[in-house]
Amino acid sequence: MRNRKLAEFWQVAIVLMAFSMVLMAALEYNTGFDLKIRNTFYKSAKYLELPAVVLRDTVESIFIISKGKEAFLEEINLLQRENIALRLQLNKLREQQDEAIAQAYLPSQENSNALRAKIIYRHPGWWWRYMTVDKGGKDGVKRGMPVLSGENVVGRIFLVEDTTSVVELITSPDLRIPVVVDDTRDIGVLSGDGKGKMILHYMPKDITLPSDIQVTTAFAMGNFLPGLLVGTIESLQEDMSVGDFTTYKVKPNVNFSRLRRVTILEVM
Amino acid sequence: MPSLWLVIVISWIAQDLLRALITPFMAVPDMYILALGMLFTKESYNEVLILVAAFIGGLLWDARWGAPLGFTSMLYVGCLIVLKIAWGAVSHAAKTPAVAFFLVFSVHLCASLIELILYRNTVLFPGFSFIAKQIGALIFCLLVHAHLLREEMD
């Protein structure tokens, strides 16, 4: 009985081994029939494996999210560095643009010389009153010379050192300039309010000036040339009216926040 | 004593699910042949039936996981033949669960090495995947061994 079982075992074992070899030899790997068998089996097995596949995908997606987060952070870092580099480049280009504009608007009067100067210091406490430029007495700068940005008035030279000068800005309450309103030809006096704007005094009360009218320097006063742009009328200030005259708030044409270079005008 | 068919079906499905779960990170232990091997050493099951189950299981495995049809079935049948010879050489007194555990695991190791030599060509450096597979097989054998010991004690 035992021997018969053993013989049966060996017979089956040899048959199965031989059959496996025949299968391997007869069915070429990845041929049409082979693939068909695999596909058919896979179609039925995939439902059986669904829980495992879902679990694997979930774990994989968690890893991917974690990896994705790292990649995002790296990209943000890279973009921030790129952003800084672009900002620096933009600032440089703006400076070049300002320079080009200033060159283009240099006064064409024959009786004047222009000197380009760079702003080197602005005291925070005197932000709207004074600024220091890198040209001084050695460069020919003298007290009272008008300082422009393009064709717009920035202020005038207030103090001259050997290599630097202090410019009194048109937004300073201490600086008073005679000006003329372009459209009406009314003459008044302009002074700064110390807060980035200017006040136009002595305007006739009977005519209300509309906003956005240009105000220019009135006539030669000291070293100022007439016709230089100063600012535009912004609004009427009725509370500061005195007698038959009223005052207007004027916005300077120069953007003092972005001002980096100025032109010092020497009037012959 | 567990039903032969139950063990066959459960072990095959368990191996398949594990493969689907951890592919392609590492190889899975051949739990199917380990389970059949352990049943084989019990001697209370029909050996011919186990042999046929090994063949069919191997064939299905090939069909599902891309080995040439007949390769795994031949490997599984071969494993059982080796096990039959080895187990037959052990004296009746020495046929304990521990010896069965040792033989079955050794057969699994040999089968894995043959697979590795023939299909992966990395026998010189088996790598993490191979080691993980053997560790998995060892754990599985230990669990079955513990189960068999408990059966004996009961």
CSV table of C-alpha atoms in Angstrom, one decimal:
chain,number,residue,atom,x,y,z
A,1,MET,CA,0.0,0.0,0.0
A,2,ARG,CA,2.8,2.3,1.1
A,3,ASN,CA,4.9,1.4,-2.0
A,4,ARG,CA,1.9,2.0,-4.2
A,5,LYS,CA,1.4,5.4,-2.8
A,6,LEU,CA,5.1,6.2,-3.2
A,7,ALA,CA,5.0,5.0,-6.8
A,8,GLU,CA,1.9,7.0,-7.5
A,9,PHE,CA,3.6,10.1,-6.0
A,10,TRP,CA,6.6,9.7,-8.2
A,11,GLN,CA,4.5,9.1,-11.3
A,12,VAL,CA,2.5,12.2,-10.7
A,13,ALA,CA,5.6,14.2,-9.8
A,14,ILE,CA,7.4,13.2,-13.0
A,15,VAL,CA,4.3,13.9,-15.1
A,16,LEU,CA,3.9,17.3,-13.6
A,17,MET,CA,7.5,18.2,-14.0
A,18,ALA,CA,7.5,17.0,-17.6
A,19,PHE,CA,4.3,18.9,-18.3
A,20,SER,CA,5.7,22.1,-16.8
A,21,MET,CA,8.8,21.8,-19.1
A,22,VAL,CA,6.6,21.1,-22.1
A,23,LEU,CA,4.5,24.2,-21.2
A,24,MET,CA,7.6,26.3,-20.9
A,25,ALA,CA,9.0,25.0,-24.2
A,26,ALA,CA,5.7,25.0,-26.2
A,27,LEU,CA,4.4,28.4,-25.1
A,28,GLU,CA,6.8,31.1,-26.2
A,29,TYR,CA,7.1,33.9,-23.7
A,30,ASN,CA,5.0,36.9,-24.4
A,31,THR,CA,3.5,35.6,-27.6
A,32,GLY,CA,-0.1,36.2,-28.5
A,33,PHE,CA,-1.5,33.1,-26.8
A,34,ASP,CA,0.7,33.6,-23.8
A,35,LEU,CA,-0.5,37.2,-23.4
A,36,LYS,CA,-4.1,36.2,-23.9
A,37,ILE,CA,-3.9,33.7,-21.1
A,38,ARG,CA,-2.3,36.2,-18.8
A,39,ASN,CA,-4.8,39.0,-19.6
A,40,THR,CA,-7.8,36.7,-19.0
A,41,PHE,CA,-6.4,35.6,-15.7
A,42,TYR,CA,-5.5,39.2,-14.7
A,43,LYS,CA,-9.1,40.4,-15.4
A,44,SER,CA,-10.5,38.0,-12.9
A,45,ALA,CA,-7.6,38.4,-10.4
A,46,LYS,CA,-7.7,42.2,-10.3
A,47,TYR,CA,-10.9,42.2,-8.3
A,48,LEU,CA,-9.4,39.9,-5.8
A,49,GLU,CA,-6.3,42.1,-5.4
A,50,LEU,CA,-8.3,45.3,-5.2
A,51,PRO,CA,-7.9,45.9,-1.4
A,52,ALA,CA,-4.2,45.4,-1.7
A,53,VAL,CA,-3.9,47.8,-4.7
A,54,VAL,CA,-6.0,50.4,-2.9
A,55,LEU,CA,-3.8,50.2,0.2
A,56,ARG,CA,-0.6,50.4,-1.9
A,57,ASP,CA,-1.9,53.4,-3.8
A,58,THR,CA,-2.9,55.1,-0.6
A,59,VAL,CA,0.6,54.6,0.9
A,60,GLU,CA,2.2,55.7,-2.3
A,61,SER,CA,0.1,58.8,-2.5
A,62,ILE,CA,1.1,59.7,1.1
A,63,PHE,CA,4.8,59.4,0.1
A,64,ILE,CA,4.2,61.3,-3.1
A,65,ILE,CA,2.5,64.1,-1.1
A,66,SER,CA,5.4,64.3,1.3
A,67,LYS,CA,7.9,64.3,-1.6
A,68,GLY,CA,5.8,66.8,-3.5
A,69,LYS,CA,5.8,69.1,-0.5
A,70,GLU,CA,9.6,69.1,-0.4
A,71,ALA,CA,9.7,69.8,-4.1
A,72,PHE,CA,7.3,72.7,-3.6
A,73,LEU,CA,9.3,74.2,-0.8
A,74,GLU,CA,12.5,73.9,-2.9
A,75,GLU,CA,10.7,75.6,-5.8
A,76,ILE,CA,9.4,78.4,-3.6
A,77,ASN,CA,13.0,79.0,-2.4
A,78,LEU,CA,14.3,79.0,-5.9
A,79,LEU,CA,11.6,81.4,-7.0
A,80,GLN,CA,12.3,83.7,-4.1
A,81,ARG,CA,15.9,83.9,-5.0
A,82,GLU,CA,15.0,84.5,-8.6
A,83,ASN,CA,12.6,87.2,-7.5
A,84,ILE,CA,15.3,89.0,-5.5
A,85,ALA,CA,17.6,88.9,-8.5
A,86,LEU,CA,14.9,90.3,-10.8
A,87,ARG,CA,14.1,93.1,-8.3
A,88,LEU,CA,17.8,94.1,-8.3
A,89,GLN,CA,17.8,94.0,-12.1
A,90,LEU,CA,14.6,96.0,-12.2
A,91,ASN,CA,16.0,98.7,-9.8
A,92,LYS,CA,19.1,98.9,-12.0
A,93,LEU,CA,17.0,99.4,-15.1
A,94,ARG,CA,14.9,102.0,-13.4
A,95,GLU,CA,17.9,103.9,-12.4
A,96,GLN,CA,19.1,103.8,-16.0
A,97,GLN,CA,15.7,104.9,-17.2
A,98,ASP,CA,15.7,107.8,-14.7
A,99,GLU,CA,19.1,108.8,-16.0
A,100,ALA,CA,18.0,108.6,-19.6
A,101,ILE,CA,14.9,110.7,-18.8
A,102,ALA,CA,16.9,113.3,-16.9
A,103,GLN,CA,19.3,113.5,-19.8
A,104,ALA,CA,16.5,114.0,-22.3
A,105,TYR,CA,14.9,116.7,-20.2
A,106,LEU,CA,18.0,118.7,-19.4
A,107,PRO,CA,17.1,122.4,-19.7
A,108,SER,CA,18.0,123.7,-23.1
A,109,GLN,CA,18.7,127.3,-22.0
A,110,GLU,CA,21.9,128.5,-23.4
A,111,ASN,CA,22.7,130.4,-20.2
A,112,SER,CA,22.7,127.3,-17.9
A,113,ASN,CA,25.0,124.4,-17.1
A,114,ALA,CA,23.7,121.1,-15.7
A,115,LEU,CA,25.5,119.0,-13.1
A,116,ARG,CA,24.3,115.4,-12.4
A,117,ALA,CA,24.3,114.4,-8.8
A,118,LYS,CA,23.4,111.3,-6.9
A,119,ILE,CA,21.3,111.4,-3.7
A,120,ILE,CA,23.5,109.9,-0.9
A,121,TYR,CA,21.5,110.6,2.2
A,122,ARG,CA,18.0,111.6,3.4
A,123,HIS,CA,17.5,112.0,7.2
A,124,PRO,CA,14.3,110.3,8.3
A,125,GLY,CA,13.4,113.2,10.5
A,126,TRP,CA,13.8,115.7,7.7
A,127,TRP,CA,12.4,113.4,5.0
A,128,TRP,CA,10.3,116.0,3.2
A,129,ARG,CA,12.7,118.9,3.9
A,130,TYR,CA,16.3,118.1,3.0
A,131,MET,CA,18.4,115.6,1.1
A,132,THR,CA,22.2,115.3,0.6
A,133,VAL,CA,23.8,114.9,-2.9
A,134,ASP,CA,27.3,113.9,-3.8
A,135,LYS,CA,28.3,117.1,-5.5
A,136,GLY,CA,29.8,120.0,-3.6
A,137,GLY,CA,31.8,123.2,-3.8
A,138,LYS,CA,34.6,121.5,-5.6
A,139,ASP,CA,32.2,120.6,-8.4
A,140,GLY,CA,31.1,124.2,-8.8
A,141,VAL,CA,27.9,123.9,-6.7
A,142,LYS,CA,26.7,127.1,-5.1
A,143,ARG,CA,24.0,128.0,-2.6
A,144,GLY,CA,20.7,128.7,-4.2
A,145,MET,CA,21.2,126.7,-7.3
A,146,PRO,CA,18.0,125.0,-8.5
A,147,VAL,CA,17.8,121.2,-8.3
A,148,LEU,CA,15.7,119.4,-10.9
A,149,SER,CA,14.6,115.9,-11.8
A,150,GLY,CA,14.1,115.9,-15.5
A,151,GLU,CA,12.2,119.2,-16.1
A,152,ASN,CA,10.6,119.2,-12.6
A,153,VAL,CA,11.8,121.2,-9.7
A,154,VAL,CA,13.1,119.2,-6.7
A,155,GLY,CA,14.4,122.1,-4.6
A,156,ARG,CA,17.4,124.3,-4.3
A,157,ILE,CA,20.9,124.0,-2.9
A,158,PHE,CA,20.7,125.0,0.8
A,159,LEU,CA,24.2,124.2,2.1
A,160,VAL,CA,27.4,123.5,0.3
A,161,GLU,CA,30.3,121.4,1.5
A,162,ASP,CA,33.4,120.6,-0.4
A,163,THR,CA,32.2,117.3,-1.8
A,164,THR,CA,28.5,117.2,-0.8
A,165,SER,CA,25.6,119.6,-0.7
A,166,VAL,CA,22.3,119.7,1.1
A,167,VAL,CA,19.2,120.3,-1.0
A,168,GLU,CA,16.2,122.0,0.4
A,169,LEU,CA,13.1,120.3,-1.1
A,170,ILE,CA,10.1,122.0,-2.5
A,171,THR,CA,8.0,120.1,0.1
A,172,SER,CA,9.8,121.9,2.9
A,173,PRO,CA,7.7,124.6,4.6
A,174,ASP,CA,10.8,126.8,4.7
A,175,LEU,CA,11.2,127.0,1.0
A,176,ARG,CA,8.9,129.6,-0.8
A,177,ILE,CA,8.9,129.8,-4.5
A,178,PRO,CA,6.9,132.3,-6.7
A,179,VAL,CA,4.9,130.3,-9.2
A,180,VAL,CA,2.3,130.8,-11.9
A,181,VAL,CA,-0.7,128.7,-12.6
A,182,ASP,CA,-0.4,127.6,-16.3
A,183,ASP,CA,-4.0,128.0,-17.4
A,184,THR,CA,-5.0,131.2,-15.6
A,185,ARG,CA,-1.6,132.8,-15.3
A,186,ASP,CA,-2.3,133.7,-11.7
A,187,ILE,CA,0.8,134.2,-9.7
A,188,GLY,CA,1.2,132.9,-6.2
A,189,VAL,CA,3.6,131.6,-3.7
A,190,LEU,CA,4.3,127.9,-3.2
A,191,SER,CA,5.6,126.4,0.0
A,192,GLY,CA,5.9,122.8,1.2
A,193,ASP,CA,3.6,121.3,3.9
A,194,GLY,CA,6.4,119.2,5.3
A,195,LYS,CA,4.3,116.1,4.5
A,196,GLY,CA,5.1,115.5,0.9
A,197,LYS,CA,2.7,118.0,-0.6
A,198,MET,CA,2.8,121.8,-1.2
A,199,ILE,CA,0.5,124.7,-0.5
A,200,LEU,CA,-0.2,127.4,-3.1
A,201,HIS,CA,-1.0,130.7,-1.4
A,202,TYR,CA,-2.6,133.9,-2.6
A,203,MET,CA,-4.9,132.6,-5.3
A,204,PRO,CA,-7.9,134.8,-6.1
A,205,LYS,CA,-11.0,133.6,-4.3
A,206,ASP,CA,-13.4,134.5,-7.1
A,207,ILE,CA,-12.1,131.8,-9.6
A,208,THR,CA,-12.0,128.2,-8.5
A,209,LEU,CA,-9.1,126.4,-10.1
A,210,PRO,CA,-9.8,122.9,-11.3
A,211,SER,CA,-7.5,120.2,-10.3
A,212,ASP,CA,-4.7,118.8,-12.5
A,213,ILE,CA,-3.5,122.2,-13.6
A,214,GLN,CA,0.2,122.6,-13.9
A,215,VAL,CA,2.1,125.1,-11.7
A,216,THR,CA,5.5,126.4,-12.9
A,217,THR,CA,8.1,128.7,-11.6
A,218,ALA,CA,7.0,132.3,-12.2
A,219,PHE,CA,10.1,134.4,-12.9
A,220,ALA,CA,13.7,134.5,-12.2
A,221,MET,CA,14.2,134.5,-8.5
A,222,GLY,CA,17.7,134.0,-7.4
A,223,ASN,CA,19.0,131.2,-9.5
A,224,PHE,CA,15.6,129.8,-10.5
A,225,LEU,CA,14.6,130.0,-14.1
A,226,PRO,CA,11.0,130.7,-15.1
A,227,GLY,CA,8.8,128.0,-16.6
A,228,LEU,CA,10.2,125.0,-14.6
A,229,LEU,CA,7.5,122.5,-13.7
A,230,VAL,CA,6.8,122.3,-10.0
A,231,GLY,CA,3.5,120.4,-9.5
A,232,THR,CA,-0.2,120.0,-10.2
A,233,ILE,CA,-3.1,121.5,-8.3
A,234,GLU,CA,-4.8,118.8,-6.3
A,235,SER,CA,-7.6,120.4,-4.3
A,236,LEU,CA,-8.9,123.7,-2.8
A,237,GLN,CA,-8.2,124.3,0.9
A,238,GLU,CA,-11.1,126.6,2.0
A,239,ASP,CA,-10.2,126.4,5.7
A,240,MET,CA,-7.0,128.3,4.9
A,241,SER,CA,-8.6,131.2,3.0
A,242,VAL,CA,-7.6,134.7,4.1
A,243,GLY,CA,-9.5,137.7,2.8
A,244,ASP,CA,-10.0,137.6,-0.9
A,245,PHE,CA,-7.4,134.9,-1.3
A,246,THR,CA,-7.5,131.2,-0.9
A,247,THR,CA,-5.0,128.3,-1.0
A,248,TYR,CA,-4.7,125.1,-2.9
A,249,LYS,CA,-3.0,121.9,-2.2
A,250,VAL,CA,-0.4,121.0,-4.9
A,251,LYS,CA,1.1,117.6,-5.6
A,252,PRO,CA,4.8,117.7,-6.6
A,253,ASN,CA,5.6,116.4,-10.1
A,254,VAL,CA,8.6,114.6,-8.7
A,255,ASN,CA,8.2,111.2,-7.1
A,256,PHE,CA,10.4,111.8,-4.1
A,257,SER,CA,10.1,108.2,-3.0
A,258,ARG,CA,11.9,107.0,-6.2
A,259,LEU,CA,14.2,109.8,-6.6
A,260,ARG,CA,17.9,108.7,-6.9
A,261,ARG,CA,19.6,111.2,-9.1
A,262,VAL,CA,19.1,114.9,-9.6
A,263,THR,CA,20.3,117.7,-11.9
A,264,ILE,CA,21.8,120.8,-10.4
A,265,LEU,CA,21.4,123.8,-12.6
A,266,GLU,CA,23.9,126.5,-12.8
A,267,VAL,CA,22.4,129.7,-14.2
A,268,MET,CA,25.0,131.9,-15.9
B,1,MET,CA,-6.6,19.8,11.4
B,2,PRO,CA,-7.3,22.5,8.7
B,3,SER,CA,-8.8,21.5,5.4
B,4,LEU,CA,-6.4,21.0,2.6
B,5,TRP,CA,-8.3,23.1,0.1
B,6,LEU,CA,-8.8,25.9,2.6
B,7,VAL,CA,-5.0,26.1,3.2
B,8,ILE,CA,-4.3,26.0,-0.5
B,9,VAL,CA,-6.8,28.8,-1.4
B,10,ILE,CA,-6.0,31.0,1.6
B,11,SER,CA,-2.2,30.7,1.2
B,12,TRP,CA,-2.3,31.4,-2.6
B,13,ILE,CA,-4.6,34.4,-2.1
B,14,ALA,CA,-2.5,35.7,0.8
B,15,GLN,CA,0.7,35.5,-1.3
B,16,ASP,CA,-1.0,37.2,-4.3
B,17,LEU,CA,-2.4,40.0,-2.1
B,18,LEU,CA,1.0,40.5,-0.5
B,19,ARG,CA,2.6,40.6,-3.9
B,20,ALA,CA,0.1,43.2,-5.2
B,21,LEU,CA,0.7,45.2,-2.0
B,22,ILE,CA,4.5,45.4,-2.0
B,23,THR,CA,5.3,45.2,-5.7
B,24,PRO,CA,7.7,46.6,-6.9
B,25,PHE,CA,9.5,47.3,-3.6
B,26,MET,CA,10.5,43.8,-2.6
B,27,ALA,CA,9.9,40.1,-3.4
B,28,VAL,CA,7.3,38.2,-1.4
B,29,PRO,CA,8.0,34.9,0.4
B,30,ASP,CA,6.4,31.9,-1.4
B,31,MET,CA,3.9,31.4,1.4
B,32,TYR,CA,2.0,29.0,-0.9
B,33,ILE,CA,4.8,26.5,-1.2
B,34,LEU,CA,5.7,27.0,2.5
B,35,ALA,CA,2.2,26.1,3.5
B,36,LEU,CA,2.1,23.1,1.2
B,37,GLY,CA,5.5,22.0,2.5
B,38,MET,CA,4.3,22.1,6.1
B,39,LEU,CA,1.2,20.2,5.2
B,40,PHE,CA,3.4,17.7,3.2
B,41,THR,CA,5.4,17.0,6.4
B,42,LYS,CA,2.2,16.3,8.3
B,43,GLU,CA,1.8,13.0,6.4
B,44,SER,CA,-2.0,13.0,7.1
B,45,TYR,CA,-2.8,14.7,3.9
B,46,ASN,CA,-2.8,13.2,0.4
B,47,GLU,CA,0.6,13.9,-1.0
B,48,VAL,CA,-0.5,13.5,-4.6
B,49,LEU,CA,-3.2,16.1,-4.1
B,50,ILE,CA,-0.6,18.5,-2.6
B,51,LEU,CA,1.6,17.9,-5.6
B,52,VAL,CA,-1.2,18.7,-8.0
B,53,ALA,CA,-2.1,21.8,-5.9
B,54,ALA,CA,1.5,22.9,-6.1
B,55,PHE,CA,1.5,22.5,-9.9
B,56,ILE,CA,-1.8,24.4,-10.4
B,57,GLY,CA,-0.9,27.1,-7.9
B,58,GLY,CA,2.5,27.6,-9.6
B,59,LEU,CA,0.8,27.8,-13.0
B,60,LEU,CA,-1.7,30.4,-11.8
B,61,TRP,CA,1.2,32.4,-10.3
B,62,ASP,CA,3.0,32.3,-13.6
B,63,ALA,CA,-0.2,33.5,-15.4
B,64,ARG,CA,-0.7,36.3,-12.9
B,65,TRP,CA,2.8,37.6,-12.4
B,66,GLY,CA,4.5,37.2,-15.7
B,67,ALA,CA,7.0,34.3,-15.4
B,68,PRO,CA,7.1,31.9,-18.3
B,69,LEU,CA,4.1,29.6,-18.0
B,70,GLY,CA,5.3,26.4,-16.3
B,71,PHE,CA,8.3,27.8,-14.5
B,72,THR,CA,6.9,28.4,-11.0
B,73,SER,CA,4.8,25.2,-11.3
B,74,MET,CA,8.0,23.3,-12.0
B,75,LEU,CA,9.8,25.0,-9.2
B,76,TYR,CA,7.0,24.2,-6.7
B,77,VAL,CA,6.7,20.6,-7.8
B,78,GLY,CA,10.5,20.4,-7.6
B,79,CYS,CA,10.5,21.8,-4.1
B,80,LEU,CA,8.0,19.2,-3.0
B,81,ILE,CA,10.0,16.4,-4.6
B,82,VAL,CA,13.1,17.6,-2.8
B,83,LEU,CA,11.1,17.8,0.4
B,84,LYS,CA,9.8,14.3,-0.1
B,85,ILE,CA,13.3,12.9,-0.5
B,86,ALA,CA,14.6,14.9,2.5
B,87,TRP,CA,11.7,14.1,4.7
B,88,GLY,CA,11.9,10.4,3.7
B,89,ALA,CA,15.5,10.4,4.8
B,90,VAL,CA,14.7,11.6,8.3
B,91,SER,CA,14.1,8.9,10.8
B,92,HIS,CA,10.6,8.6,12.2
B,93,ALA,CA,11.7,9.7,15.6
B,94,ALA,CA,13.3,12.8,14.3
B,95,LYS,CA,10.2,13.9,12.3
B,96,THR,CA,9.4,16.8,14.6
B,97,PRO,CA,7.8,20.2,13.7
B,98,ALA,CA,11.2,21.8,14.2
B,99,VAL,CA,12.8,19.6,11.6
B,100,ALA,CA,9.9,20.1,9.3
B,101,PHE,CA,10.3,23.9,9.8
B,102,PHE,CA,14.0,23.6,9.0
B,103,LEU,CA,13.5,21.5,5.8
B,104,VAL,CA,10.7,23.6,4.4
B,105,PHE,CA,12.6,26.8,4.9
B,106,SER,CA,15.7,25.3,3.3
B,107,VAL,CA,13.7,24.2,0.3
B,108,HIS,CA,12.2,27.7,0.0
B,109,LEU,CA,15.7,29.2,0.2
B,110,CYS,CA,17.0,26.9,-2.5
B,111,ALA,CA,14.0,27.7,-4.7
B,112,SER,CA,14.5,31.4,-4.2
B,113,LEU,CA,18.2,31.0,-5.1
B,114,ILE,CA,17.3,29.1,-8.3
B,115,GLU,CA,14.8,31.8,-9.2
B,116,LEU,CA,17.4,34.5,-8.5
B,117,ILE,CA,20.1,32.8,-10.6
B,118,LEU,CA,17.8,32.2,-13.6
B,119,TYR,CA,15.8,35.4,-13.6
B,120,ARG,CA,17.6,38.2,-11.8
B,121,ASN,CA,21.2,37.4,-12.3
B,122,THR,CA,22.1,39.0,-9.0
B,123,VAL,CA,23.4,35.9,-7.1
B,124,LEU,CA,26.6,37.6,-6.1
B,125,PHE,CA,24.7,40.4,-4.3
B,126,PRO,CA,21.2,39.2,-3.5
B,127,GLY,CA,20.2,42.5,-2.0
B,128,PHE,CA,17.5,43.7,0.3
B,129,SER,CA,14.7,42.2,-1.7
B,130,PHE,CA,16.0,38.7,-1.4
B,131,ILE,CA,16.8,39.0,2.3
B,132,ALA,CA,13.4,40.5,3.0
B,133,LYS,CA,11.8,37.5,1.2
B,134,GLN,CA,13.7,35.0,3.3
B,135,ILE,CA,12.9,36.9,6.5
B,136,GLY,CA,9.2,36.8,5.6
B,137,ALA,CA,9.5,33.1,4.8
B,138,LEU,CA,11.2,32.5,8.2
B,139,ILE,CA,8.4,34.4,10.1
B,140,PHE,CA,5.8,32.4,8.2
B,141,CYS,CA,7.5,29.1,9.0
B,142,LEU,CA,7.8,30.1,12.7
B,143,LEU,CA,4.1,30.8,12.8
B,144,VAL,CA,3.2,27.5,11.2
B,145,HIS,CA,5.7,25.8,13.5
B,146,ALA,CA,4.1,27.4,16.5
B,147,HIS,CA,0.7,26.3,15.3
B,148,LEU,CA,1.9,22.7,14.8
B,149,LEU,CA,3.5,22.6,18.2
B,150,ARG,CA,0.3,23.8,19.8
B,151,GLU,CA,-1.6,21.1,18.0
B,152,GLU,CA,0.9,18.5,19.3
B,153,MET,CA,0.7,19.8,22.8
B,154,ASP,CA,-3.1,19.7,22.7
